[in-house]
mmCIF file of C-alpha atoms in Angstrom:
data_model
loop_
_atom_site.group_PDB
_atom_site.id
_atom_site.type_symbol
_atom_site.label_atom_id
_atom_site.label_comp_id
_atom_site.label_asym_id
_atom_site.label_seq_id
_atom_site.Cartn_x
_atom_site.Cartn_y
_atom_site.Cartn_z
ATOM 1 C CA UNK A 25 17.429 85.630 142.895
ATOM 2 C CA UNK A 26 14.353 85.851 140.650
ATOM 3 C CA UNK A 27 11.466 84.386 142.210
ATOM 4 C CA UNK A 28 8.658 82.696 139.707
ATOM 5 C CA UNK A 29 4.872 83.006 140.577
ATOM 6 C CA UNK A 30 2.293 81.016 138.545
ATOM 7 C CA UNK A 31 -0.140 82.943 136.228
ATOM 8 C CA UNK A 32 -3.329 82.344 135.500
ATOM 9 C CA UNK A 33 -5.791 83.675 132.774
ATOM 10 C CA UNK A 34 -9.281 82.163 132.696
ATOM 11 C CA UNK A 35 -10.935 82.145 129.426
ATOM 12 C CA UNK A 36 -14.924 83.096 129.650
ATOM 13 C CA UNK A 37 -17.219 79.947 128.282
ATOM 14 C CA UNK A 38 -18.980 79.989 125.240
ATOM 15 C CA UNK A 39 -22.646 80.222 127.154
ATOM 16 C CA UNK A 40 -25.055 81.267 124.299
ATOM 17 C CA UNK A 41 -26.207 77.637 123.762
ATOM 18 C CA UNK A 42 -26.543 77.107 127.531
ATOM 19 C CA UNK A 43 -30.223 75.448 128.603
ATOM 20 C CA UNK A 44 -31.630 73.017 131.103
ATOM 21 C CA UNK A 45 -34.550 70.537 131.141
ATOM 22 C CA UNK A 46 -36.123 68.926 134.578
ATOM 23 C CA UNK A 47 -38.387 65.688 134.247
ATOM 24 C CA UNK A 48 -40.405 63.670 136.774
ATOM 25 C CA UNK A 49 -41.038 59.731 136.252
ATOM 26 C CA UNK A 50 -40.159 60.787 132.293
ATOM 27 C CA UNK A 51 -42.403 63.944 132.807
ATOM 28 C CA UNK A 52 -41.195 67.105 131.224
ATOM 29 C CA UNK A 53 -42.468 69.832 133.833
ATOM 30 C CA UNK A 54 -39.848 72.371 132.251
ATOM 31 C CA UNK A 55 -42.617 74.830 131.462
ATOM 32 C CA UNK A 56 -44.196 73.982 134.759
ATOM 33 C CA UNK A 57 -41.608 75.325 137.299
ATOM 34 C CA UNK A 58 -41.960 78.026 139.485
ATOM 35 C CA UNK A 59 -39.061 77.895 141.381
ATOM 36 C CA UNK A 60 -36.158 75.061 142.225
ATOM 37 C CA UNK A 61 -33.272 74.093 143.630
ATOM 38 C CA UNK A 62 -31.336 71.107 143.705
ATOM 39 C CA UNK A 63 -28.055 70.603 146.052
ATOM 40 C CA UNK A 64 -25.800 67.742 145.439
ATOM 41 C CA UNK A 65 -21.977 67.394 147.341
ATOM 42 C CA UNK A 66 -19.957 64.948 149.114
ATOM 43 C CA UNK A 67 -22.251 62.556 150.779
ATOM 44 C CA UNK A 68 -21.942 64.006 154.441
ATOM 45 C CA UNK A 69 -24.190 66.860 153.180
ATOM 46 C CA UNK A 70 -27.903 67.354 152.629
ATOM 47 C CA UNK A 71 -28.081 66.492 149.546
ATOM 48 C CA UNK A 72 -31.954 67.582 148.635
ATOM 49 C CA UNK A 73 -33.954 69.046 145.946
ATOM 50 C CA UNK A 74 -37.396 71.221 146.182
ATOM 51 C CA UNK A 75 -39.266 72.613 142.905
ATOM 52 C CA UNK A 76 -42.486 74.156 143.041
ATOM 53 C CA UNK A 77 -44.622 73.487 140.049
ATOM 54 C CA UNK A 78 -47.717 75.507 138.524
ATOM 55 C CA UNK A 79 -50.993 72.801 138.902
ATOM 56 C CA UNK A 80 -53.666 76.168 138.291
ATOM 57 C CA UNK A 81 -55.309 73.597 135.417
ATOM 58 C CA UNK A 82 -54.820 70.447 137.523
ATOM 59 C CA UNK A 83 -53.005 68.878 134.598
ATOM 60 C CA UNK A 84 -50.627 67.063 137.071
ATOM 61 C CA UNK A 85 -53.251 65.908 139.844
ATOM 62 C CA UNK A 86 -51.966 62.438 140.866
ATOM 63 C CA UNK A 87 -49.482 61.956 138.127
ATOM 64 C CA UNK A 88 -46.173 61.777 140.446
ATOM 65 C CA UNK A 89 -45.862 59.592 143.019
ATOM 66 C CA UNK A 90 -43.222 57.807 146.160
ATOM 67 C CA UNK A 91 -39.903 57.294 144.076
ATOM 68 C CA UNK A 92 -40.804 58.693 140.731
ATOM 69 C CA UNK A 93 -36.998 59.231 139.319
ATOM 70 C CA UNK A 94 -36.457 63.437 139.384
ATOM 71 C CA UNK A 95 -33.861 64.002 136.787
ATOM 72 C CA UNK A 96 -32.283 67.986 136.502
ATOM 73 C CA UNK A 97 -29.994 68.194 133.273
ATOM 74 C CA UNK A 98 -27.974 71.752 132.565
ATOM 75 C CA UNK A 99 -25.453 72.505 130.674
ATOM 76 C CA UNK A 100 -23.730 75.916 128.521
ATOM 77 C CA UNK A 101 -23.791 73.057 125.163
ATOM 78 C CA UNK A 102 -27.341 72.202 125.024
ATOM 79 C CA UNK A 103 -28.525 71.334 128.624
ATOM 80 C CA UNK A 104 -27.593 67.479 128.405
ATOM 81 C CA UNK A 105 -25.405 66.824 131.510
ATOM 82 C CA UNK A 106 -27.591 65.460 134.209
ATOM 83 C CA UNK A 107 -26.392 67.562 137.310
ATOM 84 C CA UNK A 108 -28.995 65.775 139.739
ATOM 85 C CA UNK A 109 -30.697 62.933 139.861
ATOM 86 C CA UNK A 110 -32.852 61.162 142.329
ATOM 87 C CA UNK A 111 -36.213 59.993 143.920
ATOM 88 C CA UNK A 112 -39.305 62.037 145.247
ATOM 89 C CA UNK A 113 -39.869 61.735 148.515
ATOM 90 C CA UNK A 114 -43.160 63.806 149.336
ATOM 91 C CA UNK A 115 -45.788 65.918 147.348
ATOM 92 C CA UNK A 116 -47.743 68.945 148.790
ATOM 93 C CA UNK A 117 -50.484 70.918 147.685
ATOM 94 C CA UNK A 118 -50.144 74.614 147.816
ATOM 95 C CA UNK A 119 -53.274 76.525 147.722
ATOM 96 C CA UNK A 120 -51.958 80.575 147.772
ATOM 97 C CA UNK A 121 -52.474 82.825 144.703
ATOM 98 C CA UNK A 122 -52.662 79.620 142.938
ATOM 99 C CA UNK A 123 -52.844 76.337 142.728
ATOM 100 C CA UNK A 124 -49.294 74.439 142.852
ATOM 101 C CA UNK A 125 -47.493 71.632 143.482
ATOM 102 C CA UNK A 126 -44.515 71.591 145.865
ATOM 103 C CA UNK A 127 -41.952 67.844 145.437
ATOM 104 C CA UNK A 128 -39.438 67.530 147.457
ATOM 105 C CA UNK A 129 -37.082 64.884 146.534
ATOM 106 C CA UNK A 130 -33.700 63.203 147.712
ATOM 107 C CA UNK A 131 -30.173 62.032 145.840
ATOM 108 C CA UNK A 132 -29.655 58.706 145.350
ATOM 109 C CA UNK A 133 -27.152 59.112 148.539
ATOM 110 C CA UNK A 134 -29.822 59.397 150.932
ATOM 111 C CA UNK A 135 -30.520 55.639 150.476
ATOM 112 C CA UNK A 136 -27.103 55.135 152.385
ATOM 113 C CA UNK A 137 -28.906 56.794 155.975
ATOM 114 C CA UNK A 138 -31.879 53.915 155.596
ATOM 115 C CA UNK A 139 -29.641 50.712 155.913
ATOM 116 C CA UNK A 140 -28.487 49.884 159.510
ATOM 117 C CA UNK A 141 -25.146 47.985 159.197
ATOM 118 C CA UNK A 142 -24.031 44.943 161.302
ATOM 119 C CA UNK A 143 -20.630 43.980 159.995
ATOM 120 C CA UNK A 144 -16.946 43.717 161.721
ATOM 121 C CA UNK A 145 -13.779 43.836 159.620
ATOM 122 C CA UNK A 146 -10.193 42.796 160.925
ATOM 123 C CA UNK A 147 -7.120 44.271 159.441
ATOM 124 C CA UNK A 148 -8.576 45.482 156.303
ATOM 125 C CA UNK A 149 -7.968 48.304 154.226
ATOM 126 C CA UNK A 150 -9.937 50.990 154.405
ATOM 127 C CA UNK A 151 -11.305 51.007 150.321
ATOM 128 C CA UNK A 152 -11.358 47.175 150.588
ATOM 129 C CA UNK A 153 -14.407 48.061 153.464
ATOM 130 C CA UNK A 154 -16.107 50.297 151.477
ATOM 131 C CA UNK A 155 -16.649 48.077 148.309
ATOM 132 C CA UNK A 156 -17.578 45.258 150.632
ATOM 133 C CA UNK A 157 -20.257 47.732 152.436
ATOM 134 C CA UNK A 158 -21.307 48.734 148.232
ATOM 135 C CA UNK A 159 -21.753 45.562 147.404
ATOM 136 C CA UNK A 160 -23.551 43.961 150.500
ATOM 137 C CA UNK A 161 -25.924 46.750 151.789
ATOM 138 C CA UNK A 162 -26.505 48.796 148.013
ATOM 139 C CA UNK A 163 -28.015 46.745 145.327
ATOM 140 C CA UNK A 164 -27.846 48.648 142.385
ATOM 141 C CA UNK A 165 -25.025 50.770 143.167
ATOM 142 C CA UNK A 166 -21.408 50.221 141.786
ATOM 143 C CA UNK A 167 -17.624 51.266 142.798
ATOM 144 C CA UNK A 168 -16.011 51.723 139.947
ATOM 145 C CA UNK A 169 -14.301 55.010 141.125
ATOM 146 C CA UNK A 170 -13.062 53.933 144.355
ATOM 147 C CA UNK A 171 -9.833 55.031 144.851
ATOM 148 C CA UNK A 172 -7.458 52.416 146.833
ATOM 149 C CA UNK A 173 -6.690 53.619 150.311
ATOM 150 C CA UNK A 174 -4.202 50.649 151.857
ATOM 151 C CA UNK A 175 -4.524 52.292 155.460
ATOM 152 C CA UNK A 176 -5.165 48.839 157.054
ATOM 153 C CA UNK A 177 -8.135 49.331 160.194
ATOM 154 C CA UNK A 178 -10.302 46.845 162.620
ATOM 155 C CA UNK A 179 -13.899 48.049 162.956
ATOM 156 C CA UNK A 180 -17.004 46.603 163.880
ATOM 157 C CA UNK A 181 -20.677 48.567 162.992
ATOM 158 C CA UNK A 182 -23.553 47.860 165.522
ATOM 159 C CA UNK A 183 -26.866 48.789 164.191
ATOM 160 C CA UNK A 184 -25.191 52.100 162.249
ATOM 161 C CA UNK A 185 -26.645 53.809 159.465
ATOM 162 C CA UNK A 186 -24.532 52.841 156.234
ATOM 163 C CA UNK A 187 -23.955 56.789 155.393
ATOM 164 C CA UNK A 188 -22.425 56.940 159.186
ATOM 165 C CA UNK A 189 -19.939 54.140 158.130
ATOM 166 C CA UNK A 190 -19.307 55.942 155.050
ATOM 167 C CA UNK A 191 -18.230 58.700 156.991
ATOM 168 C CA UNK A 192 -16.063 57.357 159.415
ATOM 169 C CA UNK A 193 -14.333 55.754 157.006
ATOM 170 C CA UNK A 194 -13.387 59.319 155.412
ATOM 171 C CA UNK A 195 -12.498 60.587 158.941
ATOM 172 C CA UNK A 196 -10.037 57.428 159.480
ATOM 173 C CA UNK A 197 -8.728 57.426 155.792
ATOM 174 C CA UNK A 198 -8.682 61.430 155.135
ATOM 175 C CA UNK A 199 -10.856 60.559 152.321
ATOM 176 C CA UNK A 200 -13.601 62.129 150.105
ATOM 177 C CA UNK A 201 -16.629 60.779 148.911
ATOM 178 C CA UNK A 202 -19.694 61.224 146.694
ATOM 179 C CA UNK A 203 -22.142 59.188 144.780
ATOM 180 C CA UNK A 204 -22.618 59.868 141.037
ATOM 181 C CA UNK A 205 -25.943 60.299 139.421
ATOM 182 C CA UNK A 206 -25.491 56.901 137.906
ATOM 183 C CA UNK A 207 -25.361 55.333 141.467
ATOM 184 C CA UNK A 208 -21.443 54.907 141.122
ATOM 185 C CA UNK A 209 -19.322 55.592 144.274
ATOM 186 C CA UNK A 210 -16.182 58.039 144.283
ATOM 187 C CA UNK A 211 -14.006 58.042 146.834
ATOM 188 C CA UNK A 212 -10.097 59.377 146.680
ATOM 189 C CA UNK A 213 -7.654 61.190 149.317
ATOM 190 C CA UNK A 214 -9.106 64.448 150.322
ATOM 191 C CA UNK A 215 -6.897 67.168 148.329
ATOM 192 C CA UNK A 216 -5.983 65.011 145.925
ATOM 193 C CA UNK A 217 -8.567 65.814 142.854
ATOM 194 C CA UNK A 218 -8.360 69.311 140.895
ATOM 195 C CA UNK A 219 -10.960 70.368 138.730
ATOM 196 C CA UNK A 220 -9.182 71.748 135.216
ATOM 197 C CA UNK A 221 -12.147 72.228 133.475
ATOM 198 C CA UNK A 222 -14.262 74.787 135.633
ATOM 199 C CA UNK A 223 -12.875 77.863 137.662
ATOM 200 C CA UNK A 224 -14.879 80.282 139.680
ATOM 201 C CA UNK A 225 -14.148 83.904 138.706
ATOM 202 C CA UNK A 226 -15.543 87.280 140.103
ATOM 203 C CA UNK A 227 -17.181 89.035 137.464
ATOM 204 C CA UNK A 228 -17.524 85.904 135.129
ATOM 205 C CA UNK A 229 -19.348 82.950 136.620
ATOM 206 C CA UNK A 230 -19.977 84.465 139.929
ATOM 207 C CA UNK A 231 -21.077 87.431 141.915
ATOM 208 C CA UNK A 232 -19.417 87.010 145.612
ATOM 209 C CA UNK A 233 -17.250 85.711 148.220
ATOM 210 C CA UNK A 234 -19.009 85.447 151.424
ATOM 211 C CA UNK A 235 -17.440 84.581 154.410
ATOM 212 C CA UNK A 236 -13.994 83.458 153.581
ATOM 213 C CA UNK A 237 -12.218 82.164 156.474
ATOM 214 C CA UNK A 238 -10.895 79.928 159.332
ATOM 215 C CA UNK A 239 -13.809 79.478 161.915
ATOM 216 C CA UNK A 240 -11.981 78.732 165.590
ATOM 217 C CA UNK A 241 -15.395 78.495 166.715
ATOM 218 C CA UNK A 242 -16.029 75.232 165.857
ATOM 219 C CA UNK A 243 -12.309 73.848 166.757
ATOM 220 C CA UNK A 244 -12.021 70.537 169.701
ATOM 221 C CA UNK A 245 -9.191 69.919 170.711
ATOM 222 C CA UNK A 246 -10.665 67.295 173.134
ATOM 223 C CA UNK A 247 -12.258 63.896 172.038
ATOM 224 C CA UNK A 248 -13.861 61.340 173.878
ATOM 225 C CA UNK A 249 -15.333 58.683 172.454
ATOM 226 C CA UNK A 250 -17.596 55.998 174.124
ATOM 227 C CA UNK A 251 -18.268 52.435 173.422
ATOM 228 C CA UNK A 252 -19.343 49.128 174.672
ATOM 229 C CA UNK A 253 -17.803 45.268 174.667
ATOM 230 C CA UNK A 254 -19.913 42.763 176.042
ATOM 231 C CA UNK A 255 -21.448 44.948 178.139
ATOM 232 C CA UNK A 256 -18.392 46.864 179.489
ATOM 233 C CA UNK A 257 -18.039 50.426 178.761
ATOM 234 C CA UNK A 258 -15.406 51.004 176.392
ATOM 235 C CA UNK A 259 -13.665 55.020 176.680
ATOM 236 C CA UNK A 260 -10.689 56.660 174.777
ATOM 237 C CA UNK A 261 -9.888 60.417 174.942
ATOM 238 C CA UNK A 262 -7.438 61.957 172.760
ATOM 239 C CA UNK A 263 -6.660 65.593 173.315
ATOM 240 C CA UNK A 264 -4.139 68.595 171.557
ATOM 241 C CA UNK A 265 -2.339 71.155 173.765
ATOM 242 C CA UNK A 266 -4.211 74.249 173.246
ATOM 243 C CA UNK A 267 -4.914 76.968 176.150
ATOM 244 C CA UNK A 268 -8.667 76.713 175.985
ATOM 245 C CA UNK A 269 -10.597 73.027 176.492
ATOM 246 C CA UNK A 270 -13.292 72.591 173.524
ATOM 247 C CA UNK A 271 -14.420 69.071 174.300
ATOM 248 C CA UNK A 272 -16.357 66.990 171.823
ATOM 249 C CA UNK A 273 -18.311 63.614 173.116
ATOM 250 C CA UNK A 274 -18.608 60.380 170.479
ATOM 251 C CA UNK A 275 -20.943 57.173 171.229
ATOM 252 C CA UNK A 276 -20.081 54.615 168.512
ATOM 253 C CA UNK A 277 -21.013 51.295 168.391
ATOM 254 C CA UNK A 278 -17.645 50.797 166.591
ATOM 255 C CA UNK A 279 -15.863 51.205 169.348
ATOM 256 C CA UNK A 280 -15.785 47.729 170.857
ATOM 257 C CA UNK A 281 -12.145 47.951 172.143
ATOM 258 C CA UNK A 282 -9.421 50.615 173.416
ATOM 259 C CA UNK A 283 -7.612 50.442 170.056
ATOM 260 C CA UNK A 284 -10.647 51.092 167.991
ATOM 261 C CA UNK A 285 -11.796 53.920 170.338
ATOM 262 C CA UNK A 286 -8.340 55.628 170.058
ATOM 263 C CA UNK A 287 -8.558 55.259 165.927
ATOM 264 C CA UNK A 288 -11.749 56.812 166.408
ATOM 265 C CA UNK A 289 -10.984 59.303 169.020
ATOM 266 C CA UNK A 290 -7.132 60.191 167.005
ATOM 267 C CA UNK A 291 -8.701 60.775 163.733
ATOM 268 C CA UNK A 292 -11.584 62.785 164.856
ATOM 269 C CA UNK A 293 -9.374 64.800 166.987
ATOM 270 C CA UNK A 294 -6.956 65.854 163.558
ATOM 271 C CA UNK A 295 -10.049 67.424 161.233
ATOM 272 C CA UNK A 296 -11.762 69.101 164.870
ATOM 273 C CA UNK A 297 -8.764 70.680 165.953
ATOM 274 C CA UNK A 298 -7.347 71.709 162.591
ATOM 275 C CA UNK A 299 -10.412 73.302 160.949
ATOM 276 C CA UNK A 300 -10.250 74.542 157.135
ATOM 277 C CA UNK A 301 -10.701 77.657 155.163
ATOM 278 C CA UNK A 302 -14.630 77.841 154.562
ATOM 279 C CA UNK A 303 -17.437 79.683 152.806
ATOM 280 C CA UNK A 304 -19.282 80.010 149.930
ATOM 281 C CA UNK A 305 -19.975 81.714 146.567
ATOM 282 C CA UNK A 306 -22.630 82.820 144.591
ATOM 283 C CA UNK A 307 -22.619 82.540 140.791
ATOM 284 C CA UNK A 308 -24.036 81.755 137.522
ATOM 285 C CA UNK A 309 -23.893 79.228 134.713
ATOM 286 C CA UNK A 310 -21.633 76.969 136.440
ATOM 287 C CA UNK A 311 -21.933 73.236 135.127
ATOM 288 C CA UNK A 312 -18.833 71.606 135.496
ATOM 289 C CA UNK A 313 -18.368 71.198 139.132
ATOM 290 C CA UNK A 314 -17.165 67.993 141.103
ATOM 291 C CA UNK A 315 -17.512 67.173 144.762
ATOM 292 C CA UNK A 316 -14.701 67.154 146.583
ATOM 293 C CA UNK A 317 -12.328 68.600 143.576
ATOM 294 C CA UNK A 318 -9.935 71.520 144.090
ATOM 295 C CA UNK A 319 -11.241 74.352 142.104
ATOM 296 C CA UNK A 320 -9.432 77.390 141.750
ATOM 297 C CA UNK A 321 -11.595 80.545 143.264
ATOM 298 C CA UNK A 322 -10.200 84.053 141.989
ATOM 299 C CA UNK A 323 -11.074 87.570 142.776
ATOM 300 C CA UNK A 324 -7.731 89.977 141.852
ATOM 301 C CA UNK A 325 -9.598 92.963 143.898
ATOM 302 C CA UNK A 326 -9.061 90.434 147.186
ATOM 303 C CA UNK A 327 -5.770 89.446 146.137
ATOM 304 C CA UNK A 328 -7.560 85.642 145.848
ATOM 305 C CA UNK A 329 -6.235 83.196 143.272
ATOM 306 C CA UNK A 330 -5.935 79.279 145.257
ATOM 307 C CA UNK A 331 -7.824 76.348 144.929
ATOM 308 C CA UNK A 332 -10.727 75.565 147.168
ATOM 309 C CA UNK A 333 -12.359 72.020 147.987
ATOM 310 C CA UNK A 334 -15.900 71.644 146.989
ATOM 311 C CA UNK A 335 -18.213 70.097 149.002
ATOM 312 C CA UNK A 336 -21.761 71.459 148.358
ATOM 313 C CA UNK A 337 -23.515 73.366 145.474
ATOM 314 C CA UNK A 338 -27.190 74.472 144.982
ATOM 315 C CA UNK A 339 -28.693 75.292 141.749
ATOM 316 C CA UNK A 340 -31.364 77.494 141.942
#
């Protein structure tokens, strides 16, 4: 019997019109930068930027400030696609062979980690949560591409950071999730987004493969998780059969009753003890990249043509 295999053949991208732009509270510091980079990913991440701009004249002596909008555009069609945007944070001075200006900034995600949430839900759905937590705790922030997940849940949040219920969410509902530079939320079933417009190719777009691989190190097949009702200590512990004990410990102040401990402790316990193919590339003139999209990684000389999930880049 004749046995079919899928073929692929990339086509290089047109990149002689590529460029980029950076601006600061509507600044254009293009000419200005020294050095940069700007990560952006699914929102469990650290999700930062850092640029390092030339001040030798003093030209930008208290012009940026708390807040001030950092906006990083690049592109291969005229450096127009914004591919980070959010706030500064902090500003240093750095006196060394000259004078410069180092601004550190943070995505509009990070706003998530400074709301504490007090909210209980009963037999809800697990998407129907997270536009409810959108729309009461993030003013100015939409959910236009949340996918439905109908997994139905009880959970109650004591005093938890928003991003934290944003992530157990994705641990209970095997989901993704990012937030776009125009403050809209994504969110679909992990696996089930593939990039068609961008693949990364050895000796097109990128240099390496580093690291490619399953690692057991990190693996639990033991969960406990800890929580409290009306005073009374609430524990669940949900284990795998494996010949070695690798015990994680959980405190949540979700956990207010055996059932929602075991959730917890049972969804937890699938992504520890089942950990992924991981590791990381390094590349060039790569704009059209999605968080949490499968995007086809190929090297012939390692025999590599699959898709990968994304869940962090850095431009630098």
């Amino acid at each position: 019997m004749r046995k079919e295999l899928p073929m692929f053949v990339w086509f290089p991208q047109d990149r002689t019109n590529q460029n980029w732009s950076l601006t600061i509270n509507g600044v254009d510091v293009r000419n200005r930068v020294m050095s940069g980079k700007f990560s952006w990913g699914l929102i469990e991440e650290d999700l930062s930027c850092e640029v390092n701009l030339e001040n030798s004249d003093g030209e930008l002596l208290n012009t940026f400030a708390e807040n001030h909008i950092i906006i990083f555009k690049f592109d291969l069609s005229g450096g127009n696609t914004k591919q980070w945007e959010g706030e500064v944070e902090s500003i240093k001075d750095n006196y060394e062979s000259n004078y410069s200006l180092k601004i550190i900034g943070s995505h509009y995600t990070t706003r998530a980690a400074d709301i504490n949430v007090n909210k209980e839900y009963s037999n809800s759905a697990i998407s129907v949560i997270r536009k409810d937590l959108i729309s009461t705790y993030l003013s100015g922030f939409t959910s236009n591409n949340v996918v439905d997940n109908n997994d139905i849940i009880s959970i109650k949040f004591v005093d938890k950071p928003l991003l934290d219920c944003f992530i157990n969410l994705n641990i209970q509902g095997d989901d993704d999730c990012f937030v776009g530079h125009d403050k809209d939320f994504n969110s679909f079933i992990k696996g089930s987004k593939t990039n068609d417009n961008q693949a990364l190719v050895i000796y097109d777009n990128i240099f390496n493969i580093k690291g490619l691989g399953v690692d057991n190190t990190i693996k639990r097949n033991k969960v406990t998780v800890y929580g409290e009702a009306g005073g009374l200590p609430i524990v669940h512990v949900s284990t795998s059969t494996q010949t070695r004990t690798r015990e994680k410990v959980i405190t949540d102040s979700a956990a207010t009753d055996e059932s929602i401990a075991k959730d917890l402790a049972d969804a937890d316990l699938d992504k520890e003890s089942n950990p992924v193919t991981e590791g990381s590339v390094d590349g060039m003139f790569i704009p059209d990249l999605t968080p949490g999209y499968m995007t086809y990684i190929v090297s012939p000389d390692q025999d590599i043509t699959a898709p990968y999930r994304l869940t962090k880049w850095t431009f630098n």
